[in-house]
Coordinates of C-alpha atoms in Angstrom, one line a residue:
M87 CA 0.0 0.0 0.0
T88 CA 1.5 3.4 -1.0
E89 CA 1.4 6.1 1.5
V90 CA 0.1 9.5 0.3
S91 CA 2.0 12.5 1.9
N92 CA 0.4 15.8 2.7
P93 CA 0.8 18.1 -0.3
I94 CA 1.2 21.1 2.1
Y95 CA 4.6 19.9 3.2
E96 CA 5.7 19.4 -0.3
L97 CA 4.9 22.9 -1.3
T98 CA 6.9 24.5 1.5
Q99 CA 10.1 24.2 -0.4
M100 CA 8.5 26.2 -3.3
T101 CA 6.7 28.8 -1.2
G102 CA 8.6 29.0 2.1
R103 CA 11.2 31.4 3.3
L104 CA 14.1 29.7 1.5
K105 CA 12.2 29.3 -1.8
N106 CA 14.8 31.1 -4.0
V107 CA 17.9 29.4 -2.5
E108 CA 18.0 26.5 -4.9
R109 CA 16.5 28.2 -8.0
R110 CA 18.6 27.6 -11.0
T111 CA 18.5 28.8 -14.6
V112 CA 20.0 27.2 -17.7
I113 CA 22.5 29.3 -19.7
L114 CA 24.2 27.7 -22.7
S115 CA 23.6 24.2 -21.2
F116 CA 25.0 25.2 -17.8
E117 CA 22.9 25.4 -14.7
V118 CA 23.6 28.5 -12.7
N119 CA 22.2 29.8 -9.4
R120 CA 19.7 32.5 -10.4
H121 CA 20.7 35.0 -7.8
Y122 CA 24.4 34.5 -8.5
W123 CA 23.8 35.0 -12.2
T124 CA 21.9 38.2 -11.6
V125 CA 24.6 39.5 -9.3
F126 CA 27.3 38.5 -11.8
L127 CA 25.6 40.3 -14.7
L128 CA 24.9 43.5 -12.7
S129 CA 28.4 43.7 -11.3
T130 CA 29.9 43.1 -14.8
A131 CA 27.7 45.8 -16.3
G132 CA 28.6 48.2 -13.4
G133 CA 32.3 47.4 -13.8
L134 CA 32.3 47.9 -17.5
G135 CA 30.3 51.1 -17.2
I136 CA 32.7 52.6 -14.7
S137 CA 35.7 51.5 -16.7
A138 CA 34.2 53.1 -19.9
V139 CA 34.5 56.4 -18.2
F140 CA 38.2 55.9 -17.7
I141 CA 39.0 54.6 -21.3
P142 CA 39.9 58.1 -22.6
L143 CA 42.4 58.5 -19.8
F144 CA 43.9 55.0 -19.5
G145 CA 43.0 53.3 -22.7
F146 CA 42.8 49.5 -22.6
Y147 CA 44.1 49.5 -19.0
A148 CA 40.8 50.8 -17.8
F149 CA 39.4 47.3 -18.2
I150 CA 41.6 46.2 -15.3
L151 CA 39.3 48.3 -13.2
A152 CA 36.3 46.3 -14.4
A153 CA 38.2 43.1 -13.5
V154 CA 38.6 44.4 -10.0
L155 CA 35.1 45.7 -9.5
M156 CA 33.3 42.5 -10.6
P157 CA 34.6 40.3 -7.7
I158 CA 33.9 43.2 -5.3
G159 CA 30.3 43.4 -6.5
I160 CA 29.9 39.6 -6.2
F161 CA 31.4 39.7 -2.7
L162 CA 29.1 42.5 -1.6
F163 CA 25.8 41.3 -3.1
Y164 CA 26.1 37.5 -3.0
S165 CA 28.1 36.5 0.1
R166 CA 26.8 36.6 3.6
Q167 CA 28.4 37.3 7.0
S168 CA 29.8 34.2 8.7
R169 CA 28.5 35.2 12.2
G170 CA 25.4 36.8 13.7
L171 CA 22.4 37.2 11.5
Q172 CA 24.3 36.2 8.4
L173 CA 23.1 39.3 6.5
R174 CA 24.4 40.0 3.0
Q175 CA 27.6 42.0 3.1
Y176 CA 26.1 45.2 1.6
K177 CA 23.2 45.1 4.1
A178 CA 25.7 44.8 7.0
L179 CA 27.7 47.8 5.6
L180 CA 24.5 49.9 5.3
N181 CA 23.5 49.0 8.9
K182 CA 27.0 50.0 10.0
W183 CA 26.8 53.4 8.2
R184 CA 23.3 54.2 9.4
N185 CA 24.0 53.3 13.0
V186 CA 23.5 56.2 15.4
N187 CA 24.8 55.7 18.9
G188 CA 22.4 56.5 21.7
I189 CA 19.2 56.3 19.7
F190 CA 16.9 53.3 19.9
L191 CA 15.6 52.1 16.6
I192 CA 12.5 49.9 16.2
N193 CA 11.9 48.7 12.6
G194 CA 14.3 51.3 11.3
A195 CA 12.4 54.2 13.0
P196 CA 13.8 56.2 15.9
F197 CA 12.0 55.3 19.2
A198 CA 10.7 58.1 21.5
D199 CA 12.5 58.7 24.8
P200 CA 13.1 55.3 26.5
M201 CA 11.0 54.7 29.7
F202 CA 14.0 53.3 31.6
I203 CA 17.7 53.6 31.7
M204 CA 19.4 50.4 30.7
H205 CA 22.9 51.4 31.8
E206 CA 23.9 54.2 34.1
P207 CA 27.6 54.9 34.4
V208 CA 29.1 54.7 38.0
T209 CA 32.3 56.2 39.0
V210 CA 34.6 54.4 41.4
Q211 CA 37.5 55.9 43.3
S212 CA 40.8 54.3 42.6
K213 CA 42.1 55.0 46.1
P214 CA 40.2 54.6 49.4
S215 CA 39.1 57.8 51.0
R216 CA 40.4 56.8 54.4
E217 CA 42.8 54.4 55.9
F218 CA 41.5 51.1 57.1
T219 CA 42.9 49.3 60.1
F220 CA 42.3 45.6 60.6
A221 CA 42.2 45.2 64.4
S222 CA 41.3 41.9 65.9
P223 CA 38.5 42.0 68.4
F224 CA 40.6 39.5 70.5
E225 CA 43.7 41.6 70.6
N226 CA 43.8 42.5 74.3
Q227 CA 42.3 39.2 75.6
P228 CA 44.6 36.7 77.4
I229 CA 45.1 33.4 75.6
K230 CA 43.4 30.5 77.2
P231 CA 44.2 27.2 75.6
A232 CA 41.2 24.9 75.4
I233 CA 43.1 21.6 74.7
G234 CA 46.2 20.2 76.2
T235 CA 46.1 21.5 79.7
R236 CA 46.8 19.1 82.5
Q237 CA 44.8 19.3 85.6
G238 CA 46.1 18.2 89.0
N239 CA 49.9 18.4 88.3

């Protein structure tokens, strides 16, 4: 008897959060990741466009700039961070540039004055303000041994 699986679970790969991860496109009989192919084409076009501006100044050597800009574009828009939220590199850079210290952001919008202080700085003196003496409370008491005393001798 064959078991029929629930079609909802089979569709999650096509409609879920990671639906575009394994999408491939065929180009000249080669299968290529669709997102990588898009990033490659856009970074190539951007690198060639920027190097076209410098062709009157540097001639053929301006295409070296395109060869440098293509891997940079692929790195920024295709690779992800290895730690944390694993954002794309360009998103992490944008977050770093937009960061404003001392302002709470919720969904990218500044939050009104916070209702509580999460951290309040405290100053500590490096030297004590007065001299401390460590006096024993038994200092002036006579010593009375409790064990080892002979009685009757």
